[in-house]
XYZ file of C-alpha atoms in Angstrom:
576
model
C 61.740 62.635 63.227
C 61.508 66.391 63.974
C 64.344 68.346 65.581
C 62.615 68.782 68.950
C 61.660 65.108 69.158
C 65.271 64.054 68.488
C 66.433 66.401 71.242
C 63.839 64.960 73.633
C 64.882 61.380 72.868
C 68.530 62.367 73.284
C 67.794 64.012 76.639
C 66.009 60.941 77.990
C 68.826 58.698 76.704
C 71.353 60.884 78.527
C 69.234 60.877 81.692
C 68.862 57.083 81.568
C 72.584 56.592 81.065
C 73.425 58.957 83.915
C 71.022 57.252 86.322
C 72.211 53.793 85.307
C 75.807 54.947 85.629
C 75.228 56.225 89.147
C 73.565 52.921 90.012
C 76.421 50.793 88.694
C 79.007 53.086 90.252
C 77.462 52.671 93.719
C 77.148 48.898 93.330
C 80.683 48.537 91.972
C 82.136 50.345 94.992
C 80.156 48.210 97.442
C 81.229 45.043 95.637
C 84.871 46.090 95.814
C 85.055 46.609 92.063
C 85.180 50.359 91.592
C 85.267 51.530 87.999
C 88.748 52.095 86.713
C 89.813 54.628 84.121
C 91.783 54.124 80.928
C 93.274 57.031 79.018
C 93.506 55.090 75.783
C 91.470 51.892 76.045
C 92.160 49.242 73.406
C 89.412 47.845 71.234
C 87.361 45.712 73.591
C 85.115 42.703 73.214
C 82.260 41.035 75.042
C 82.039 37.352 74.135
C 78.871 35.467 75.052
C 79.176 31.698 74.693
C 76.017 29.574 74.529
C 77.101 26.090 75.457
C 76.016 23.310 73.091
C 73.985 25.308 70.539
C 74.748 24.248 66.973
C 74.456 26.560 63.982
C 71.564 24.478 62.642
C 69.685 24.573 65.962
C 70.164 28.331 66.235
C 68.704 28.773 62.774
C 65.632 26.785 63.800
C 65.333 28.758 67.037
C 65.499 32.019 65.088
C 62.771 30.834 62.730
C 60.545 29.851 65.682
C 61.029 33.164 67.509
C 63.110 31.885 70.444
C 66.034 34.261 69.802
C 64.482 37.623 68.833
C 67.412 39.710 70.043
C 69.957 37.732 68.033
C 67.565 38.055 65.094
C 67.611 41.821 65.591
C 71.421 41.835 65.563
C 71.438 39.861 62.316
C 68.995 42.292 60.735
C 71.254 45.157 61.892
C 74.257 43.670 60.092
C 75.790 41.058 62.388
C 76.990 38.059 60.396
C 75.919 34.552 61.374
C 78.287 31.792 60.324
C 78.953 28.123 60.946
C 82.386 26.911 61.983
C 83.952 23.590 62.870
C 85.216 23.193 66.450
C 87.430 20.133 65.956
C 87.715 16.982 68.045
C 86.838 16.388 70.825
C 83.717 18.515 70.496
C 83.611 19.358 74.197
C 83.665 22.650 76.120
C 87.041 22.383 77.934
C 88.890 21.358 74.784
C 87.251 24.054 72.661
C 87.801 26.767 75.283
C 91.450 25.753 75.639
C 91.805 26.209 71.889
C 90.047 29.581 71.844
C 91.651 31.079 74.949
C 95.207 29.740 74.636
C 95.470 28.344 71.124
C 96.488 25.011 72.592
C 94.448 21.920 73.444
C 97.167 19.354 72.929
C 96.779 16.065 74.808
C 93.209 16.729 75.909
C 91.723 13.565 74.397
C 88.235 13.869 75.890
C 86.155 15.363 78.680
C 87.482 12.454 80.767
C 90.643 10.472 80.176
C 93.345 8.468 81.944
C 97.118 8.619 82.308
C 98.512 5.115 82.426
C 101.957 6.095 83.693
C 100.594 7.849 86.801
C 97.092 6.452 87.312
C 95.694 10.014 87.158
C 92.133 10.116 85.767
C 91.311 13.745 84.854
C 87.730 15.001 84.763
C 87.339 18.396 83.137
C 84.779 19.622 85.665
C 87.067 18.931 88.596
C 88.684 22.298 89.446
C 91.955 20.769 90.655
C 92.235 18.627 87.527
C 91.451 21.357 85.008
C 93.751 23.848 86.744
C 96.620 21.402 86.363
C 95.759 20.978 82.673
C 95.463 24.752 82.208
C 98.929 25.295 83.665
C 100.339 22.901 81.076
C 98.580 24.210 77.979
C 98.974 27.901 78.921
C 102.707 27.765 79.553
C 104.343 30.591 77.609
C 101.064 31.605 75.957
C 99.107 34.740 76.915
C 95.374 34.253 77.269
C 92.801 36.222 75.322
C 91.278 37.574 78.574
C 94.451 39.213 79.918
C 93.274 42.274 81.847
C 89.663 41.178 81.500
C 86.958 39.135 83.183
C 85.917 35.496 82.989
C 82.457 34.334 84.043
C 81.399 30.697 84.366
C 84.050 29.343 82.021
C 86.130 26.192 82.182
C 89.319 28.075 81.244
C 90.102 31.552 82.607
C 92.068 32.860 79.600
C 94.438 34.786 81.877
C 91.604 37.005 83.148
C 92.217 39.465 85.992
C 88.737 38.851 87.428
C 87.615 35.225 87.434
C 84.212 34.351 88.844
C 82.536 30.928 88.653
C 85.512 29.781 86.538
C 86.837 26.276 87.158
C 90.537 27.035 86.706
C 90.301 29.786 89.326
C 87.889 28.348 91.890
C 88.205 29.960 95.303
C 90.315 32.834 94.004
C 87.529 35.454 93.984
C 83.885 35.609 95.047
C 81.152 37.838 93.722
C 79.595 39.007 96.976
C 82.618 38.733 99.274
C 82.679 42.516 99.926
C 78.920 42.939 100.295
C 77.845 43.565 103.879
C 74.760 44.968 105.612
C 73.607 47.997 103.673
C 75.162 46.634 100.523
C 72.445 44.008 100.278
C 69.796 46.667 100.738
C 71.383 48.665 97.907
C 71.175 45.647 95.610
C 67.453 45.355 96.342
C 66.841 49.096 95.915
C 68.972 49.694 92.838
C 68.153 46.430 91.033
C 64.489 45.816 91.897
C 63.492 44.455 88.496
C 66.445 42.085 88.337
C 65.753 40.773 91.819
C 62.031 40.367 91.112
C 62.756 38.680 87.784
C 65.179 36.272 89.432
C 62.628 35.394 92.128
C 59.856 34.965 89.553
C 61.936 32.803 87.226
C 63.234 30.700 90.102
C 59.717 30.165 91.428
C 58.368 29.226 88.007
C 61.203 26.804 87.232
C 61.061 25.227 90.689
C 57.291 24.721 90.499
C 57.526 23.123 87.068
C 60.398 20.838 88.082
C 58.671 19.732 91.295
C 55.489 18.901 89.363
C 57.566 16.848 86.905
C 59.308 15.078 89.816
C 55.941 14.111 91.361
C 54.679 12.966 87.944
C 57.742 10.733 87.476
C 57.285 9.388 91.000
C 53.670 8.543 90.271
C 54.543 6.951 86.926
C 56.878 4.580 88.771
C 53.994 3.465 90.983
C 55.523 5.401 93.907
C 58.267 2.785 94.096
C 61.181 5.014 93.114
C 62.707 7.666 95.325
C 61.069 11.102 95.148
C 63.782 13.553 94.070
C 63.098 17.076 95.296
C 66.658 18.261 95.919
C 67.653 18.115 92.236
C 65.012 20.680 91.113
C 66.354 23.123 93.703
C 69.919 22.602 92.484
C 68.812 23.030 88.862
C 67.105 26.343 89.667
C 70.189 27.586 91.503
C 72.417 26.652 88.562
C 70.216 27.694 85.644
C 68.391 30.730 87.002
C 70.065 32.281 90.045
C 73.645 31.779 88.847
C 72.759 33.053 85.363
C 71.225 36.213 86.829
C 74.284 36.849 88.998
C 76.597 36.329 86.022
C 74.526 38.675 83.857
C 74.724 41.333 86.558
C 78.491 40.878 86.788
C 78.894 41.269 83.025
C 76.685 44.391 83.068
C 78.828 45.840 85.842
C 82.020 45.134 83.902
C 80.659 46.754 80.764
C 79.990 49.882 82.809
C 83.500 49.662 84.324
C 85.047 49.604 80.858
C 86.644 46.173 81.186
C 88.254 45.551 77.762
C 87.790 41.763 77.546
C 84.769 39.905 78.917
C 83.911 36.257 78.273
C 80.821 34.616 79.771
C 79.407 31.136 79.206
C 75.773 30.173 79.757
C 75.191 26.422 80.216
C 71.407 26.238 80.595
C 70.650 25.197 77.014
C 73.275 22.427 76.988
C 72.242 20.980 80.351
C 68.570 20.748 79.416
C 69.290 19.497 75.886
C 71.254 16.500 77.212
C 68.228 15.184 79.041
C 65.298 16.558 77.031
C 66.608 17.052 73.505
C 68.302 19.796 71.542
C 64.999 21.102 70.159
C 62.898 20.533 73.291
C 60.796 23.393 74.621
C 62.792 23.416 77.854
C 66.065 23.874 75.980
C 64.562 26.568 73.736
C 63.158 28.466 76.703
C 66.625 28.370 78.280
C 67.974 29.801 75.023
C 65.375 32.577 75.121
C 66.539 33.606 78.603
C 70.113 33.801 77.316
C 68.888 35.827 74.346
C 67.393 38.347 76.806
C 70.793 38.720 78.484
C 72.305 39.422 75.071
C 69.835 42.290 74.605
C 70.883 43.738 77.971
C 74.603 43.422 77.201
C 74.207 45.057 73.796
C 72.231 47.963 75.240
C 74.850 48.585 77.932
C 77.683 48.179 75.416
C 76.222 50.896 73.201
C 75.769 53.082 76.269
C 79.171 52.666 77.958
C 81.537 50.911 75.528
C 80.407 51.865 72.017
C 83.808 50.968 70.566
C 83.759 47.447 71.958
C 82.468 44.520 69.920
C 79.783 42.023 70.902
C 80.630 38.483 69.789
C 78.182 35.622 70.307
C 79.317 32.059 69.755
C 78.863 28.474 70.781
C 81.573 25.931 71.494
C 79.993 22.874 69.872
C 76.610 21.553 68.848
C 74.416 18.613 69.817
C 73.539 15.438 67.940
C 70.411 13.400 68.777
C 71.468 10.270 70.638
C 70.294 6.944 71.980
C 72.115 5.129 74.818
C 74.570 2.341 74.018
C 72.671 -0.053 76.278
C 69.698 0.075 73.906
C 71.720 -2.320 71.701
C 72.320 -5.333 73.927
C 70.930 -4.182 77.259
C 74.221 -3.288 78.977
C 76.608 -0.372 79.223
C 79.945 -0.288 77.412
C 81.858 -1.060 80.612
C 79.579 -4.016 81.374
C 79.930 -5.335 77.817
C 83.727 -5.127 78.012
C 83.786 -6.758 81.451
C 81.559 -9.592 80.244
C 83.668 -10.103 77.144
C 86.988 -10.136 78.997
C 85.787 -12.603 81.601
C 86.020 -15.198 78.871
C 89.015 -13.846 77.002
C 91.772 -12.616 79.291
C 94.883 -14.758 79.645
C 94.576 -15.120 83.414
C 91.138 -16.725 83.213
C 90.374 -18.196 79.829
C 93.465 -19.959 78.592
C 93.041 -22.524 81.356
C 96.686 -23.591 81.187
C 98.104 -25.877 83.824
C 101.861 -25.258 84.091
C 102.318 -28.960 84.809
C 100.672 -29.858 81.516
C 103.698 -30.321 79.234
C 101.681 -31.477 76.213
C 100.387 -28.067 75.148
C 103.387 -25.990 76.099
C 105.656 -26.833 73.121
C 102.974 -25.916 70.583
C 102.318 -22.596 72.195
C 106.009 -21.813 72.533
C 106.542 -22.699 68.890
C 103.712 -20.369 67.831
C 105.267 -17.601 69.859
C 108.617 -18.197 68.172
C 106.959 -17.683 64.781
C 105.186 -14.520 65.890
C 108.224 -13.056 67.601
C 110.269 -12.746 64.412
C 107.754 -10.281 62.902
C 107.265 -8.009 65.910
C 108.839 -4.758 67.009
C 111.298 -4.799 69.939
C 108.462 -3.859 72.306
C 106.280 -6.595 70.825
C 109.055 -9.102 71.381
C 109.132 -8.058 75.030
C 105.422 -8.880 75.177
C 106.095 -12.334 73.731
C 108.825 -12.860 76.302
C 106.302 -12.043 79.017
C 103.833 -14.518 77.506
C 106.539 -17.133 77.383
C 107.228 -16.670 81.091
C 103.539 -17.116 81.844
C 103.307 -20.323 79.832
C 106.420 -21.720 81.409
C 105.018 -21.003 84.852
C 107.378 -18.151 85.707
C 105.159 -15.198 86.577
C 106.487 -11.638 86.404
C 106.817 -9.796 89.684
C 103.447 -8.277 90.558
C 103.247 -4.575 91.260
C 101.355 -3.154 94.188
C 97.675 -2.667 93.494
C 97.118 0.508 91.490
C 100.840 1.145 90.937
C 101.874 2.422 87.532
C 104.052 0.518 85.100
C 107.080 1.896 83.319
C 106.360 2.661 79.628
C 108.015 -0.477 78.253
C 107.108 -2.747 81.152
C 104.570 -5.573 80.963
C 102.659 -7.230 83.791
C 100.263 -9.929 82.642
C 98.799 -10.287 86.118
C 97.053 -6.997 85.298
C 95.551 -8.235 82.043
C 92.056 -7.671 83.416
C 92.859 -4.180 84.681
C 90.967 -2.027 82.199
C 89.913 1.624 82.429
C 86.999 2.882 80.315
C 86.568 6.661 80.018
C 83.434 7.616 78.088
C 82.224 11.082 77.134
C 79.223 11.481 74.872
C 79.659 9.368 71.754
C 83.407 8.768 72.262
C 85.110 6.346 74.633
C 88.754 5.544 75.424
C 89.830 2.080 76.583
C 93.103 1.786 78.525
C 94.638 -1.651 79.075
C 96.909 -1.544 82.113
C 98.837 -4.657 81.218
C 101.559 -2.251 80.046
C 102.466 1.334 80.902
C 102.558 2.511 77.283
C 100.128 2.659 74.376
C 99.510 -0.798 72.927
C 99.652 -1.560 69.229
C 96.605 -3.190 67.684
C 98.651 -6.346 67.008
C 99.484 -6.547 70.711
C 95.840 -6.080 71.687
C 94.817 -8.733 69.154
C 97.306 -11.123 70.708
C 96.114 -10.601 74.275
C 92.455 -9.655 73.778
C 91.155 -11.144 70.494
C 87.612 -11.550 71.854
C 87.531 -7.903 72.902
C 88.313 -6.675 69.400
C 85.751 -9.055 67.909
C 83.060 -7.824 70.273
C 83.791 -4.161 69.633
C 83.937 -4.406 65.851
C 80.771 -6.527 65.666
C 78.665 -4.542 68.131
C 75.846 -2.609 66.383
C 76.233 0.301 68.790
C 79.861 0.962 67.818
C 80.519 2.708 64.533
C 84.283 3.141 64.614
C 87.198 1.491 66.449
C 90.614 3.182 66.251
C 94.113 2.428 67.449
C 97.752 2.601 66.398
C 100.137 0.161 64.793
C 103.833 1.066 64.619
C 102.803 4.631 65.555
C 100.453 4.793 62.545
C 96.743 5.570 63.127
C 94.532 2.707 61.972
C 90.893 1.672 61.808
C 89.947 -1.745 63.170
C 86.923 -3.442 61.653
C 85.571 -6.961 61.220
C 87.834 -7.463 58.203
C 91.052 -6.472 59.927
C 93.137 -3.292 60.150
C 93.163 -0.517 57.550
C 94.778 2.912 57.343
C 92.911 5.866 58.819
C 92.059 7.930 55.742
C 88.952 9.912 54.732
C 87.993 7.238 52.211
C 88.144 4.481 54.830
C 85.849 6.177 57.327
C 82.280 4.856 57.519
C 79.689 6.677 55.411
C 77.477 9.398 56.835
C 80.053 12.036 57.824
C 79.578 15.490 56.324
C 83.291 16.333 56.027
C 85.319 13.109 56.269
C 88.514 14.915 55.289
C 88.378 17.013 58.468
C 87.184 14.099 60.583
C 90.176 12.035 59.453
C 92.533 14.929 60.205
C 91.089 15.374 63.702
C 91.127 11.641 64.434
C 94.761 11.325 63.374
C 95.688 14.208 65.690
C 93.705 12.602 68.516
C 95.685 9.370 68.132
C 98.924 11.354 68.390
C 98.080 12.514 71.923
C 100.209 10.750 74.565
C 97.161 9.966 76.719
C 94.686 8.783 74.137
C 93.375 5.296 74.905
C 94.791 2.057 73.546
C 91.460 1.820 71.742
C 89.186 4.728 70.837
C 85.516 4.015 70.157
C 82.827 6.113 68.517
C 79.157 5.325 68.759
C 77.442 4.263 65.555
C 75.700 6.996 63.582
C 72.999 7.315 60.977
C 70.509 9.920 59.784
C 68.680 9.758 63.134
C 71.717 10.561 65.290
C 74.463 8.768 67.186
C 74.864 6.121 69.870
C 76.034 7.693 73.146
C 78.034 5.956 75.867
C 76.249 8.145 78.429
C 72.519 8.170 79.131
C 71.731 11.211 76.957
C 69.097 11.988 74.338
C 71.425 14.559 72.756
C 75.192 14.480 73.080
C 78.539 15.797 71.906
C 82.216 14.981 72.333
C 82.683 12.826 69.245
C 81.923 13.026 65.540
C 78.842 12.841 63.292
C 75.843 15.127 63.146
C 75.796 18.730 64.319
C 78.006 18.284 67.409
C 81.011 19.507 65.418
C 79.314 22.636 64.024
C 78.791 25.581 66.400
C 78.001 29.134 65.295
C 79.602 32.579 65.339
C 77.657 35.856 65.333
C 79.992 38.804 64.719
C 79.645 42.541 63.992
C 79.702 43.420 60.286
C 83.194 44.969 60.324
C 84.913 42.088 62.124
C 87.278 40.409 59.626
C 86.428 36.831 60.498
C 85.024 34.287 58.052
C 83.493 31.539 60.176
C 83.325 29.101 57.267
C 87.147 28.973 57.126
C 87.540 27.955 60.783
C 88.001 24.194 61.150
C 89.480 24.132 64.663
C 88.915 26.125 67.848
C 92.653 26.888 67.877
C 92.201 29.108 64.829
C 90.179 31.625 66.863
C 93.078 32.335 69.217
C 95.197 34.319 66.695
C 92.139 36.401 65.788
C 91.527 37.439 69.413
C 95.201 38.118 70.129
C 95.763 40.274 67.050
C 92.495 42.212 67.007
C 92.040 42.856 70.727
C 95.591 42.748 72.109
C 97.686 43.807 69.128
C 99.903 40.740 69.501
C 101.150 39.143 66.315
C 100.186 35.451 66.501
C 103.377 34.477 64.679
C 105.354 35.767 67.673
C 103.714 33.159 69.910
C 105.336 29.742 69.930
C 103.112 27.249 68.054
C 101.265 24.775 70.230
C-alpha cells in the first residue's frame, strides 16, 4: 500500500473513531454513565460467554460458516481450545467457579435442603443471591470494578445489568428521558433498525410455527401467541440492548466486562444443538463479537477479548419415552406399593407376625451404625404400634431424627440428565442400606429402569454405585462404559456426593452413542455427564498464557483471571 493511501486510511480511521467517540460520549452522559478516566488502567478483558455451545459444536459451526468472525480471530492467531467444566455442567455452577473460584454445595440447577425445606432454583433471583452471598464470602470476584451483563453471578461487578444476583439494583434506561430517546434513535439508527428488523423476522417465523402446530393438532390445542413475543423480547431485543451496553463500556474504558448470550442454548434445548435455529442464533452472537472486537481495537487496544462457553449440549430423549411416565410419576407409582405406611399391611393387633419381624430387626441392628440403629428403633416402634410424634406438615426434621409417618414424603429435583431424590423420612442424608431397608422396591425400579444409567448414594460416608447386583465403590473402573474421561467423571461424582445438600439418591439418565436420557422434555440437554455437555470451548488471544486442555474444572479459571487482570496472587485467597 502506497504512502498516501496509508495516510488516507489512517485519516478515515481517526475520523470514524472521533465520530463514534462523540456518539458514545453523548449517549453515556444521557444514560448516567459518563466515561471515566484512568491514569494507569490495568490490563483489561472483555469476556463473551455463549451459553451451551460445546467445543465440538463450535467446530462444526465454523466449518459451515455460521461463525465467520470467530473464524477470522482464529486465523489472526486466537487459540481455540476445549476444556472440561466439571459437574454439574450448568451455567450457575460454572459461573460460580469462574467468577469466585467456589461452587461448593451447588449440586444442580435445582436442589433441596432437607433441614430447612428450602428448594433453590438457580433462576430465582432471591435464591441465587442467597447462594452467591455464601460462595463469595471472603473471595473477590473477577469483575471487581467492571460490568456484568445477563449473567447468573455478578462477579463483584460495579455495574450489574440483567444479572440475577443483582436484580433491581440498576436499570439500563433509568436515566433516559424525553430527548434521550430521540438521541438513541438519531445516534444509533442502524442498531435500532436492525433490532426492529430482527424482531419482526423472528416474530413472524415464530407465529407461523405456532399456527402450524395449532393446525397439526386439529385446532384442539390452545393457540400460543404470547410465547413468540416473549422469545423475541428475550433473544433479540435484550441481546441488542446488552450489546449496546457492552459497546458503551468498551468506549468508557471499563477494565472488566463479562456478558452472556443465551439464545443458542434456549433454542438448542427445544430444537437441537445443530438445528438451523440454534445456528442462526449463534451467527447473531458472532456478529456482536465482531462489533466488540472492532471497538476494543479502537478504544481499548491493550484489553483482551476472551470468548468462551460454560458447558456443551448432548442430544437427548425424554425419560418418559421409556415407560410412558416421568421420573416423578414412576417413583410415585413405585412407592405406592412399597412404602411402610401402605404396603406392609401390618395390623398392630396381629401378634403372629410381630415376633418374626422384631427378631429380624434384632439381627440387622447389630451390624448397623448408631444412626442406623436409631432407624431400627423407629421401625420397632411402628411394628409395636407406638407411632413417633408427627411433625407439622412441611416441618423440617433434625439431622438424626426419624419420622416414619413421612415415609412417602419424597422430593425429586431434576435438571437435564441428572436428578436428586430426597427422602424426608429423616433430616439427614440416608445411607444406601437405610434406603434399601425402607424402600427396596424403589431401588429395584431405579436400577432396572432402561432410562437410568447410573444410581449413586453413600454408605458410611463413602460414595457408592447402586446397580442390580448390589453396591460397589465409586471408581473410574466401575462406571458404566461410554464415558470419554471416566477418571474425571469419577472425581466429579465423588465431590458431588460430598456436598451437604446432594440427594439421598442421585440419578443420571442412560447414555449411548446417540445421546442421553433427560429428565426434562428436551431434545438436547446438559447438567449431568456423558457426551459433549462437559466440554465447552475457550477462544483466547495468542499471548494469553492459558492452556485450555489442562482445565478440568471451572474453578481453575478463577486464579487465571485474578492474577492476570487484577494482579492478585491466587495463593493469597483462601481455598474454597
